[in-house]
Tab-separated table of C-alpha atoms and ligand atoms in Angstrom:
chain	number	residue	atom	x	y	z
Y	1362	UNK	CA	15.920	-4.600	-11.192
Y	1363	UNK	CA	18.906	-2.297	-9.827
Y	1364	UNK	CA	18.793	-1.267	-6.492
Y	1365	UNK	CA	22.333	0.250	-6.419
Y	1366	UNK	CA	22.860	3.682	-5.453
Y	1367	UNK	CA	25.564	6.196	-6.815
Y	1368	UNK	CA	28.093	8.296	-4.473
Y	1369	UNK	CA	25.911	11.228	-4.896
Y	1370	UNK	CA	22.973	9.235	-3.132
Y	1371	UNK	CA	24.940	7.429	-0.656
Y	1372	UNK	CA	26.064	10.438	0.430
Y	1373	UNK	CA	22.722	12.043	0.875
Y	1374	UNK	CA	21.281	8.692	2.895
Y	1375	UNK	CA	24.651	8.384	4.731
Y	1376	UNK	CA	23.928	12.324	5.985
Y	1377	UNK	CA	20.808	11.275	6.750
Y	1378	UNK	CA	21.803	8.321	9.101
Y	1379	UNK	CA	24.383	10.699	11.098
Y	1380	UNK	CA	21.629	13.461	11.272
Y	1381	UNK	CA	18.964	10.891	12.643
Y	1382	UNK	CA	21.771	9.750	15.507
Y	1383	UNK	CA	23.276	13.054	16.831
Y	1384	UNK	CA	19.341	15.192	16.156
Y	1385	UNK	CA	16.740	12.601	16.351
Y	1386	UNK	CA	17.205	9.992	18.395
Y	1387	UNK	CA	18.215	11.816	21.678
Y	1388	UNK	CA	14.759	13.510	21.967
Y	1389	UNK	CA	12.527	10.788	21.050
Y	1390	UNK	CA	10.960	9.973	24.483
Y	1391	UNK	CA	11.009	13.797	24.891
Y	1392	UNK	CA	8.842	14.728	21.775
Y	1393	UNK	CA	6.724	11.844	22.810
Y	1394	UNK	CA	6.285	12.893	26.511
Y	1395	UNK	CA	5.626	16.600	25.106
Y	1396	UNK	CA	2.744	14.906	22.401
Y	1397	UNK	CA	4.532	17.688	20.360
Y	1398	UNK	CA	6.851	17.583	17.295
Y	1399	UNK	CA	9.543	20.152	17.373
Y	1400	UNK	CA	9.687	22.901	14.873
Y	1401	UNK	CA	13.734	23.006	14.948
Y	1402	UNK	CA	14.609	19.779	14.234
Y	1403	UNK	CA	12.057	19.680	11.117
Y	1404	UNK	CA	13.545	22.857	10.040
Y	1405	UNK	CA	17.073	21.779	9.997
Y	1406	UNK	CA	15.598	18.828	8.620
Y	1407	UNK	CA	14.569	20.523	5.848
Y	1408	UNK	CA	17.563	23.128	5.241
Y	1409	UNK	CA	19.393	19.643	4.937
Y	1410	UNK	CA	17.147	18.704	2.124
Y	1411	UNK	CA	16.158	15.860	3.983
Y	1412	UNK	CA	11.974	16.478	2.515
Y	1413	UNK	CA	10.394	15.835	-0.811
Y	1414	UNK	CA	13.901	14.326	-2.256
Y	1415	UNK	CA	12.652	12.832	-5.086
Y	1416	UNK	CA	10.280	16.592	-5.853
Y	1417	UNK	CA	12.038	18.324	-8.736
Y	1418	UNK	CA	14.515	21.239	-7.711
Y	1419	UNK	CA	12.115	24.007	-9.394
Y	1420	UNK	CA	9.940	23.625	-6.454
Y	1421	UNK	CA	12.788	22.538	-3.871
Y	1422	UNK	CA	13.340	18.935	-4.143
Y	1423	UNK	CA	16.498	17.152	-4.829
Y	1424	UNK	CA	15.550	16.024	-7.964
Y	1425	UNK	CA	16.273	12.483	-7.135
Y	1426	UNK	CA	15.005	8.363	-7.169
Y	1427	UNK	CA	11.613	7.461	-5.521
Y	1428	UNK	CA	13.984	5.142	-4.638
Y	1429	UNK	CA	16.431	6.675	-2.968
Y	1430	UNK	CA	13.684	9.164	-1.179
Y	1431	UNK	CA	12.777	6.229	0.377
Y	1432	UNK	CA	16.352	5.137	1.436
Y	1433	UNK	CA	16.102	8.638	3.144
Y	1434	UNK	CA	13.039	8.025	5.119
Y	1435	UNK	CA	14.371	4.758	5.884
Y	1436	UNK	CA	17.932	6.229	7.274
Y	1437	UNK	CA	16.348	9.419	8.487
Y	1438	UNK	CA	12.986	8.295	10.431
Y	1439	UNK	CA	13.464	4.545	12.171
Y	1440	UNK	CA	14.878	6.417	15.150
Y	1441	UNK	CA	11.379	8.303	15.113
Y	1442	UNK	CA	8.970	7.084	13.394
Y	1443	UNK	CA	6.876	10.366	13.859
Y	1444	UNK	CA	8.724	12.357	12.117
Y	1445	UNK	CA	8.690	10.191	9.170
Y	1446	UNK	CA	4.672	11.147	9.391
Y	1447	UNK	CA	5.979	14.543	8.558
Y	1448	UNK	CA	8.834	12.975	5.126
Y	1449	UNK	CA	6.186	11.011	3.418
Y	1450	UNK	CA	3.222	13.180	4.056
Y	1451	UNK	CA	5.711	15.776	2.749
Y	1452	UNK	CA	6.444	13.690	-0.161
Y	1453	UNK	CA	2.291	12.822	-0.616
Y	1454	UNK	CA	1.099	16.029	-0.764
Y	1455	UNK	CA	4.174	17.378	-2.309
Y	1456	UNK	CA	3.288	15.639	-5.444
Y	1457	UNK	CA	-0.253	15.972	-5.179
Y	1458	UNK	CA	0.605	19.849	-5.303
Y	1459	UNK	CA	2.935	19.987	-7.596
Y	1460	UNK	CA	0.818	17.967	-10.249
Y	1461	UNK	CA	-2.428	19.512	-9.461
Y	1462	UNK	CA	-2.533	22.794	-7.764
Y	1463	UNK	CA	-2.072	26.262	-9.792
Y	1464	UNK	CA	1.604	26.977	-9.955
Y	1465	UNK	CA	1.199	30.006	-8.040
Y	1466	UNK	CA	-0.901	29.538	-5.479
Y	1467	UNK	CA	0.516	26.282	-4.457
Y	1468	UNK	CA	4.158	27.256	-4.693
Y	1469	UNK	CA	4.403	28.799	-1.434
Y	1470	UNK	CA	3.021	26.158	0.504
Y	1471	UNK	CA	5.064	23.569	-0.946
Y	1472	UNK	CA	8.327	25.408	-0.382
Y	1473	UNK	CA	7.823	26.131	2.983
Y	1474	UNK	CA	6.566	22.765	3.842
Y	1475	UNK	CA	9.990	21.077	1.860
Y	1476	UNK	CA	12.354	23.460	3.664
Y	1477	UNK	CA	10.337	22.780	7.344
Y	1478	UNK	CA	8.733	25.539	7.840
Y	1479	UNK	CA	4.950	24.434	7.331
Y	1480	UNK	CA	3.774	21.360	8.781
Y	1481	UNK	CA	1.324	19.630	6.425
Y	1482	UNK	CA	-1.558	17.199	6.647
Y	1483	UNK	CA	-4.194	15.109	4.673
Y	1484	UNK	CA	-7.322	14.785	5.878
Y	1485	UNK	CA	-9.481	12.277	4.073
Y	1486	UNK	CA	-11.368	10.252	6.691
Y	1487	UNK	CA	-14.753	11.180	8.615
Y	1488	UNK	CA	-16.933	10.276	11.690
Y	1489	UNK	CA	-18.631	8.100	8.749
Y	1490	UNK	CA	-15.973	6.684	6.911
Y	1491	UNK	CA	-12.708	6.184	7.077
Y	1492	UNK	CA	-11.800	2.295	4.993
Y	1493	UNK	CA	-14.941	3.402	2.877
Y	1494	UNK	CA	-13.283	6.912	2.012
Y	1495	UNK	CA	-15.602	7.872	-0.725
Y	1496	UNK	CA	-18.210	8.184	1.313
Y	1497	UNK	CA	-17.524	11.145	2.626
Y	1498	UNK	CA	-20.095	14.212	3.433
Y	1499	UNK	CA	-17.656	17.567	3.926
Y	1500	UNK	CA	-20.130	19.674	1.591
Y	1501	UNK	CA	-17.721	22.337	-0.078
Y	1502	UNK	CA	-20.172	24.872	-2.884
Y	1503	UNK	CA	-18.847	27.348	-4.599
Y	1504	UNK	CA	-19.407	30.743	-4.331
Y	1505	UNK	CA	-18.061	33.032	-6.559
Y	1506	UNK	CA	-14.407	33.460	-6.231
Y	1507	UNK	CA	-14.643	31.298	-2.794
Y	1508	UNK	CA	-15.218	27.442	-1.745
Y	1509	UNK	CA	-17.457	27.159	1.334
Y	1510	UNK	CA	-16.829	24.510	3.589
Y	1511	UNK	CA	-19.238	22.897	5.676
Y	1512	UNK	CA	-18.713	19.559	8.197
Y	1513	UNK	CA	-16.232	17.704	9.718
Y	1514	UNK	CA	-13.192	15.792	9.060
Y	1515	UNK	CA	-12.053	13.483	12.171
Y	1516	UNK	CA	-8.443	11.292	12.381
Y	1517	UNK	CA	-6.341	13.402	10.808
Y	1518	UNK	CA	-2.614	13.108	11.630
Y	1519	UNK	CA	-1.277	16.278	12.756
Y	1520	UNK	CA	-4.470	17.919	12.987
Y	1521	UNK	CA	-3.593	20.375	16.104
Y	1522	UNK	CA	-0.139	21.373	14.915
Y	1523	UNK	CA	-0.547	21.320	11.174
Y	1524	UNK	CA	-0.285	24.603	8.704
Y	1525	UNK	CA	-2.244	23.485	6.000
Y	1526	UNK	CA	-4.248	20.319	5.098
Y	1527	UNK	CA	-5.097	18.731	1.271
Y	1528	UNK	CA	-8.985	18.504	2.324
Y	1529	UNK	CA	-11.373	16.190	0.384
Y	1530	UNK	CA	-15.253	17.526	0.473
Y	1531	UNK	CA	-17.702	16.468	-1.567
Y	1532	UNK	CA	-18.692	19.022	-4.786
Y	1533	UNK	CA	-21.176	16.141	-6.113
Y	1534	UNK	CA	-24.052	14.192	-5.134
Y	1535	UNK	CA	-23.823	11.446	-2.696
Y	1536	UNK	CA	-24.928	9.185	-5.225
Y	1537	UNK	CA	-21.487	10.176	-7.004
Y	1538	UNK	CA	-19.386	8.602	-4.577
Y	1539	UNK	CA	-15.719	9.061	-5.451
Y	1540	UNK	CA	-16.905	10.724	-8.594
Y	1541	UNK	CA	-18.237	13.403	-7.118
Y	1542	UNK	CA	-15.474	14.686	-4.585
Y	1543	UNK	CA	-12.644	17.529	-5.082
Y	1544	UNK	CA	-9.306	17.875	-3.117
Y	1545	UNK	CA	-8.302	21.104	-1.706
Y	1546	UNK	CA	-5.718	23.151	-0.215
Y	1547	UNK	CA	-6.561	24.160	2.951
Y	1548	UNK	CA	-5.035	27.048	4.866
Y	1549	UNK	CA	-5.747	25.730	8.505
Y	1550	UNK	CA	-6.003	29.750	10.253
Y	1551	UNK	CA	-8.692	30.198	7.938
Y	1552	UNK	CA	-11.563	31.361	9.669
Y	1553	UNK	CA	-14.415	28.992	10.518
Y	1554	UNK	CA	-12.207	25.932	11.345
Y	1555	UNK	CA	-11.551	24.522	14.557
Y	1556	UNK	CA	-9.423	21.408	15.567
Y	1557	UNK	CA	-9.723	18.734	18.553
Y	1558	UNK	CA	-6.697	16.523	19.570
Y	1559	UNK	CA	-6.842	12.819	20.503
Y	1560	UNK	CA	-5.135	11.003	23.515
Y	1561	UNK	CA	-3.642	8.472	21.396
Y	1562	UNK	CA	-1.925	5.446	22.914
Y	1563	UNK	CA	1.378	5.749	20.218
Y	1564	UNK	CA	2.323	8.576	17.489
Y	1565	UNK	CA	1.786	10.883	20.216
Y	1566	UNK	CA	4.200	13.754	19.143
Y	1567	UNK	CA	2.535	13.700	15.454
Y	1568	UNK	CA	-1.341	13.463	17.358
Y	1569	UNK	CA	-4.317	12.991	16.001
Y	1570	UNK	CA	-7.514	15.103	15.531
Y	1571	UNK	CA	-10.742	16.215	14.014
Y	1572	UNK	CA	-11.066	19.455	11.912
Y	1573	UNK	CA	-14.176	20.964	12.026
Y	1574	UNK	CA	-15.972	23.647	8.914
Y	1575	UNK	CA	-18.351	26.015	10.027
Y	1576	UNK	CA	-18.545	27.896	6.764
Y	1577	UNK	CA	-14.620	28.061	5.939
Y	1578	UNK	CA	-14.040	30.183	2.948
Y	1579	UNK	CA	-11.458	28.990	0.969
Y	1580	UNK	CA	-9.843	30.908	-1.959
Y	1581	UNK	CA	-10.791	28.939	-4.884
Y	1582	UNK	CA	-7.143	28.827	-6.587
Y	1583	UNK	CA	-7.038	26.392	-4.158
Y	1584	UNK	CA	-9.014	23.900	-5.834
Y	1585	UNK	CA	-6.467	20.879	-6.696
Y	1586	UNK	CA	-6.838	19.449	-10.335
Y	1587	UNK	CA	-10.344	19.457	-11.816
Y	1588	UNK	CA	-13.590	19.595	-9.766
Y	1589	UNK	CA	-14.594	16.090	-8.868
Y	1590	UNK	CA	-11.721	14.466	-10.057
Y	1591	UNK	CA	-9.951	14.912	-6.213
Y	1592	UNK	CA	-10.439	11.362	-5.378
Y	1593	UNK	CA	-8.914	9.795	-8.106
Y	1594	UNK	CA	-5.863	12.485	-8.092
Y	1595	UNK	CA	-4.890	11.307	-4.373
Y	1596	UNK	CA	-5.424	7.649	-4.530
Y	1597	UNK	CA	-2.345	7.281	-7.539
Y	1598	UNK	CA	-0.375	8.849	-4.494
Y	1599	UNK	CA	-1.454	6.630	-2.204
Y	1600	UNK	CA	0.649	3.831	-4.130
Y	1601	UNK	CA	3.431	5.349	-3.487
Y	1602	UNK	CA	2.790	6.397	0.245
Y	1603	UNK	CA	2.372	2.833	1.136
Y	1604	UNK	CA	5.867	1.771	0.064
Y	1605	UNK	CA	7.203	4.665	2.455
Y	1606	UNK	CA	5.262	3.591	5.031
Y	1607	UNK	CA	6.070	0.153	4.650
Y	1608	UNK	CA	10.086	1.115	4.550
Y	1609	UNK	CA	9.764	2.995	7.660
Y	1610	UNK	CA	8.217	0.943	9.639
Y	1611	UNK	CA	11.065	-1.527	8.857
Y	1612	UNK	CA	13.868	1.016	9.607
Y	1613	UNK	CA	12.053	0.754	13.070
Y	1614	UNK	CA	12.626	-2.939	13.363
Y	1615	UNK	CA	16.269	-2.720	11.954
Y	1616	UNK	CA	17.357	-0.824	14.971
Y	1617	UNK	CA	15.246	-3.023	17.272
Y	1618	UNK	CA	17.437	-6.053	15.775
Y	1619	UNK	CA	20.683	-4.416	15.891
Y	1620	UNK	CA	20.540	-3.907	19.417
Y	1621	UNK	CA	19.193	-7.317	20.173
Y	1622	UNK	CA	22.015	-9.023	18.702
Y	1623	UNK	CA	24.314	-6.670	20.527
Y	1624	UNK	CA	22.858	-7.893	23.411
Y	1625	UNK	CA	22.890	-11.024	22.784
Y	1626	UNK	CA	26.107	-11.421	22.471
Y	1627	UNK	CA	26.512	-9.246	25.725
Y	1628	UNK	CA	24.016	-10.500	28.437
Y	1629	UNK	CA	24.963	-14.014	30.173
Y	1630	UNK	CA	22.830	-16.197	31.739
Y	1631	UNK	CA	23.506	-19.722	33.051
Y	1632	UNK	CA	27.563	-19.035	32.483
Y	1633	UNK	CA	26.924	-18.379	28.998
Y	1634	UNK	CA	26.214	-15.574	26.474
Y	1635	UNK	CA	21.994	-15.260	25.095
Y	1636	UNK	CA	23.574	-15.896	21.297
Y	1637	UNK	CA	24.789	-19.658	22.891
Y	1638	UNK	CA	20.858	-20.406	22.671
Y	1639	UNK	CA	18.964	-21.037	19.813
Y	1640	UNK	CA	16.054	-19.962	21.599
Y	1641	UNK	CA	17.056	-16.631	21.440
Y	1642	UNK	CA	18.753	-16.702	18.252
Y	1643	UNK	CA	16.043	-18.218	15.850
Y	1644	UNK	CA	13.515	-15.642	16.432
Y	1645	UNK	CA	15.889	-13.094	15.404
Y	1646	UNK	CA	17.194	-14.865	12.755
Y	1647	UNK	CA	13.681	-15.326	11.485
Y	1648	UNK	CA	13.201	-11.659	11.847
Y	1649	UNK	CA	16.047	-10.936	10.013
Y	1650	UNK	CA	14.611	-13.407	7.378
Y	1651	UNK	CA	11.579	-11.760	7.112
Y	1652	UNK	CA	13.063	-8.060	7.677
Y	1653	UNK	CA	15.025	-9.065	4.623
Y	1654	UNK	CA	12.197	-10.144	2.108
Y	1655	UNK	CA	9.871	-7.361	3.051
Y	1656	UNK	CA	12.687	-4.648	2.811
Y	1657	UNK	CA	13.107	-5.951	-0.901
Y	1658	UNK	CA	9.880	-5.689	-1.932
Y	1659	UNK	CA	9.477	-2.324	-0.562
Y	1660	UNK	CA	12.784	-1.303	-2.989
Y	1661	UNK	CA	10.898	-3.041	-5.702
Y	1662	UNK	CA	7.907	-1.406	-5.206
Y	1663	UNK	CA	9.691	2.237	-5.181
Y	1664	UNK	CA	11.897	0.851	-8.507
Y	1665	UNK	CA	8.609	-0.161	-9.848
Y	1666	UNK	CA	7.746	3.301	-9.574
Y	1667	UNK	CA	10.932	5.014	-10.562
Y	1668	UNK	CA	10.455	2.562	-14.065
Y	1669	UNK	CA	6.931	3.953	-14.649
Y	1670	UNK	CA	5.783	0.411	-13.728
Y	1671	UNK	CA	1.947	-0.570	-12.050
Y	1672	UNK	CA	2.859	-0.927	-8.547
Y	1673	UNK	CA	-0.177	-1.057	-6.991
Y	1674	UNK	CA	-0.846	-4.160	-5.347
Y	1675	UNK	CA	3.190	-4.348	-4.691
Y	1676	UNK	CA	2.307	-1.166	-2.995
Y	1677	UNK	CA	-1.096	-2.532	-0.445
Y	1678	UNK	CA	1.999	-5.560	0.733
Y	1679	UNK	CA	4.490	-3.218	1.990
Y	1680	UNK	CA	1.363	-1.186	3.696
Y	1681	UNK	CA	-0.238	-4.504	5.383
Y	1682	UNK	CA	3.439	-6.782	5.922
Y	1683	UNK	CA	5.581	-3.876	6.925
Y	1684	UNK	CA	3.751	-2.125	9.832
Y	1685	UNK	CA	2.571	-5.592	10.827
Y	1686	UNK	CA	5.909	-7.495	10.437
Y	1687	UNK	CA	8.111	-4.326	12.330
Y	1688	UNK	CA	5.520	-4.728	15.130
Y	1689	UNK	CA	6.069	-8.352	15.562
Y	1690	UNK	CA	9.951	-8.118	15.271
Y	1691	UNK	CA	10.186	-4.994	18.284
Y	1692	UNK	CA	8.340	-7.289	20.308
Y	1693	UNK	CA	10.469	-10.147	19.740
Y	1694	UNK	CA	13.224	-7.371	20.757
Y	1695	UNK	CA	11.501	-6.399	23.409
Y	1696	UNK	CA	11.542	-9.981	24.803
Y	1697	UNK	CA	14.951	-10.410	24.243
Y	1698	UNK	CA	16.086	-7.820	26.338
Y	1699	UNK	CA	14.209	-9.047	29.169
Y	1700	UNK	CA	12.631	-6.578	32.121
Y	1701	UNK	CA	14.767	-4.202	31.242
Y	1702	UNK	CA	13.098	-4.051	27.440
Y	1703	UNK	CA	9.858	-3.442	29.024
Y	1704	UNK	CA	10.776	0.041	30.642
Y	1705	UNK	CA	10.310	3.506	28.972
Y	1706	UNK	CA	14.525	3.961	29.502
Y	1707	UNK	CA	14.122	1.738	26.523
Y	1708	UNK	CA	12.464	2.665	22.953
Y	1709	UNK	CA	10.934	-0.831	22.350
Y	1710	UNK	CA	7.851	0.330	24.390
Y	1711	UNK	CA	7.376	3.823	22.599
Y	1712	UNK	CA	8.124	1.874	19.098
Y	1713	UNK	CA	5.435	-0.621	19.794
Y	1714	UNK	CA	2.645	2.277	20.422
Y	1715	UNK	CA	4.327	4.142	17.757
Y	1716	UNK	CA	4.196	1.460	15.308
Y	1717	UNK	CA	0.888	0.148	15.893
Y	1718	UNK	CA	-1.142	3.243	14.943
Y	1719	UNK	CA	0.472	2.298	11.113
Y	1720	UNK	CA	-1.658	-0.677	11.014
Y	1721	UNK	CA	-4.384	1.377	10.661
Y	1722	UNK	CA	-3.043	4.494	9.316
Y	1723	UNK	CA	-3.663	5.027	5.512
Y	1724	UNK	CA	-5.680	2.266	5.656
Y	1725	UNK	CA	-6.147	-1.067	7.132
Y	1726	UNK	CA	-4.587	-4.469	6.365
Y	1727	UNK	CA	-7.695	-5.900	5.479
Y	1728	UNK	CA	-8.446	-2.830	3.052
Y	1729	UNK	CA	-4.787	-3.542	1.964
Y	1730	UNK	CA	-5.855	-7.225	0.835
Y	1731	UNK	CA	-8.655	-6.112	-0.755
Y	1732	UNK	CA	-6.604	-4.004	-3.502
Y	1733	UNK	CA	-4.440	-6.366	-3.639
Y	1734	UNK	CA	-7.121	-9.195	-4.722
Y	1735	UNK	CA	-9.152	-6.772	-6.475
Y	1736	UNK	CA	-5.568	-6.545	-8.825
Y	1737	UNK	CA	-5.125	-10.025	-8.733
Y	1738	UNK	CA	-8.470	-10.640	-10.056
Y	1739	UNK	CA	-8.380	-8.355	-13.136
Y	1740	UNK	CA	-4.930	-9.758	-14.011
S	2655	FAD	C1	-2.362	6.572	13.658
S	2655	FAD	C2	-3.392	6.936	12.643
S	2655	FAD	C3	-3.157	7.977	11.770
S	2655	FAD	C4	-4.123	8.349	10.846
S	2655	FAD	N1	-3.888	9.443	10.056
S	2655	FAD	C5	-4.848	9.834	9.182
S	2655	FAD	C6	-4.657	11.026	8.419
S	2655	FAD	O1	-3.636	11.712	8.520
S	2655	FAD	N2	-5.650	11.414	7.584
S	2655	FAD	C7	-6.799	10.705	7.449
S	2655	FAD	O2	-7.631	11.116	6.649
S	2655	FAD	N3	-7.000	9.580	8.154
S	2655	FAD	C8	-6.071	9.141	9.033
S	2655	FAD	N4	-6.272	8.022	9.799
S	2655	FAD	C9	-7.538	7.303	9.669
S	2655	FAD	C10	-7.355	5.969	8.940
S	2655	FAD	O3	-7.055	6.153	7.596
S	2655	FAD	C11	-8.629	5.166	9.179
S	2655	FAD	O4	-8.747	4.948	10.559
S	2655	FAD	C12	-8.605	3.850	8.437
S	2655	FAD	O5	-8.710	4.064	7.053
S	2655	FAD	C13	-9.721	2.911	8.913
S	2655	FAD	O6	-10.950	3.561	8.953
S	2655	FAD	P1	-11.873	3.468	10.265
S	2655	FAD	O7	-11.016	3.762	11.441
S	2655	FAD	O8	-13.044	4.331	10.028
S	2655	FAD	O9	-12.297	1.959	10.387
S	2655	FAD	P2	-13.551	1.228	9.622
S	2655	FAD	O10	-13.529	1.577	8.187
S	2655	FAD	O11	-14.783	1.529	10.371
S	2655	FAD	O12	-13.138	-0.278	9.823
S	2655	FAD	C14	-13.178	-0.925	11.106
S	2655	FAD	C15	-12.522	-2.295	10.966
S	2655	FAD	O13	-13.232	-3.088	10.012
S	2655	FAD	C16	-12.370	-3.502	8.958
S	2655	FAD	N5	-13.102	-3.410	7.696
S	2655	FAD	C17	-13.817	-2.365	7.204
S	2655	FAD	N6	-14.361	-2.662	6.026
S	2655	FAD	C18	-13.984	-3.930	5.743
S	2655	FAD	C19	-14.213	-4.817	4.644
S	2655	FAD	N7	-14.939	-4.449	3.588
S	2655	FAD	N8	-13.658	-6.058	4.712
S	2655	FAD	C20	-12.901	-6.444	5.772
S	2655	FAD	N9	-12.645	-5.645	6.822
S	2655	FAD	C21	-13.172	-4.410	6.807
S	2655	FAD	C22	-11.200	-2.524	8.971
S	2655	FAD	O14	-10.045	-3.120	8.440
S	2655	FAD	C23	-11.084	-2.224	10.480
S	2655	FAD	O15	-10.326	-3.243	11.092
S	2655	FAD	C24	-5.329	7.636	10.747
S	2655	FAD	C25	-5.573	6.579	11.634
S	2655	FAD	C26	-4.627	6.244	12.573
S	2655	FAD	C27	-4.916	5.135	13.539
């Protein structure tokens, strides 16, 4: 395995990690107190070239690593973890587009979405199902040149503010299951849809809501990748969602850390600095133990799939350990900053709500354990 980057790259992540400080982290309590993201920042975001890194240039990527898209997110998004919603859902559908859709009719979306202009989202889970996402009941028929869209679609990450959604509806029988569903590209002004919004306790700039089809007639150029086939088209993607996920999450704890040691090493108590006492120390330095290992398997898992590798199960750890382990280490944080941690003038508060919704987000840690046993098992 090589993990190491050239100038070219560490130039990109190091532009990233300056952008993220003087853009992003100022406004972080603001975008959350607003429950809105804000359009400016995601376009400069993406005149920087900051989305879909690793897309190839014809459609406005960089051309680049999985590996180093994901040093990006990491650099870019742990000083908002929202708008890292935005990178790898960019990156997601981005590929799911570019591999799937008709050149032409998907071109558009996926320019305007890598240069900021078109907020995206996926919408996958139902009233019904969400861990059990094949059993879904969205009803799209066709009709002539048209798709006709019937149901609902509920928990969908930036349901209220999104352009466009990849939609999955079924085209087959129940019976089918996965077999039997088709992804689409869904232009979310078209006529017959209306959204909801969810008071969410975190991830409240990105929000949450359901979508809901009352006869939406979609243009059927928009039909990604064979009829039926929509299921198995997203879940490859999926694999390499969950290392993002899992490396953004950490970038979270990183800067929780960081500023724990710092004030360690600043606060006194009992005539003495916090780093004189190993009971303040060794939880960090078991974070930083742990923030270490899962960090580096997250790398691996994006290498993996840089090499062409199966990275499946590699993928389901960095979904279940790195959501869960970056929630455990900003607590830890929290704690060591004492009352002062604990108010809104600090992040540790907003990370903890933002961070939690992740350990649900693109499925569970449970669901997480179960691909990675069902891999184990056919090893
Ligand atoms: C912040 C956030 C963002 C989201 N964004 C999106 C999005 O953009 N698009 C989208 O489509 N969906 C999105 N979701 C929905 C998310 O993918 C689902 O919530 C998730 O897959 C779990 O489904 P569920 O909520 O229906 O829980 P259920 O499937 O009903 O599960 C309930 C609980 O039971 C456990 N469980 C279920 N089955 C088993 C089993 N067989 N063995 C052991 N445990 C089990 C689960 O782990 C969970 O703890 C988002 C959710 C959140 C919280």
């Amino acid at each position: 395995m090589d993990f190491s980057v050239t100038a070219e790259q560490r130039g990109l992540v190091e532009a990233a990690r300056v952008f993220a400080r003087d853009h992003i982290a100022p406004n972080y309590r603001l975008r959350d107190q607003q429950g809105a993201l804000d359009r400016a920042t995601l376009r400069k975001m993406g005149e920087l070239g900051f989305f879909g890194v690793e897309l190839p240039e014809e459609v406005g990527g960089l051309g680049q690593s999985c590996q180093t898209a994901g040093l990006v997110v990491e650099a870019l998004c742990g000083e908002d973890l929202n708008l890292g919603y935005i990178s790898i859902t960019a990156s997601l559908l981005g590929q799911i587009l570019h591999n799937f859709g008709q050149p032409d009719a998907v071109r558009p979306w996926i320019e305007g979405m890598l240069r900021g202009e078109l907020i995206p989202a996926i919408s996958l889970t139902e009233p019904g199902g969400g861990s059990d996402a094949a059993n879904l009941k969205l009803k799209a028929r066709r009709d002539g040149d048209f798709y006709v869209i019937d149901g609902e679609k509920t928990s969908t990450s930036m349901a209220s503010q999104a352009d466009f959604a990849v939609v999955f509806a079924r085209t087959g029988t129940t019976e089918s299951r996965a077999k039997g569903i088709s992804s689409f590209l869904v232009p979310l002004d078209t006529p017959g849809i209306t959204r909801t919004s969810f008071d969410d306790h975190g991830t409240r700039s990105v929000g949450r809501g359901s979508l809901f089809f009352d006869s939406a007639r979609i243009p059927a150029k928009y039909l990604l990748g064979e009829e039926n086939k929509g299921f198995s088209q997203v879940m490859t993607g999926f694999d390499y969602s969950r290392a993002l996920l899992g490396i953004l999450c950490l970038a979270v704890a990183r800067l929780s850390l960081d500023a724990a040691w710092r004030y360690a090493g600043e606060r006194h108590t009992f005539g003495k600095p916090l780093s004189e006492y190993q009971g303040v120390t060794f939880p960090l330095a078991e974070a930083e133990t742990h923030w270490t290992a899962a960090r580096l398997l997250c790398l691996q898992t994006l290498w993996l799939k840089d090499q062409g590798l199966p990275h499946t199960s590699e993928a389901a750890m960095c979904k279940w350990w790195g959501p869960k382990l970056a929630y455990d280490i900003v607590g830890t944080c929290l704690l060591t900053h004492g009352h002062g941690g604990y108010s809104k003038d600090m992040p540790f508060e907003q990370r903890l709500r933002d961070l939690l919704g992740l350990q649900i987000g693109d499925g569970t840690a449970q669901i997480m354990k179960m691909v990675i046993a069902r891999q184990k098992t056919r090893e």
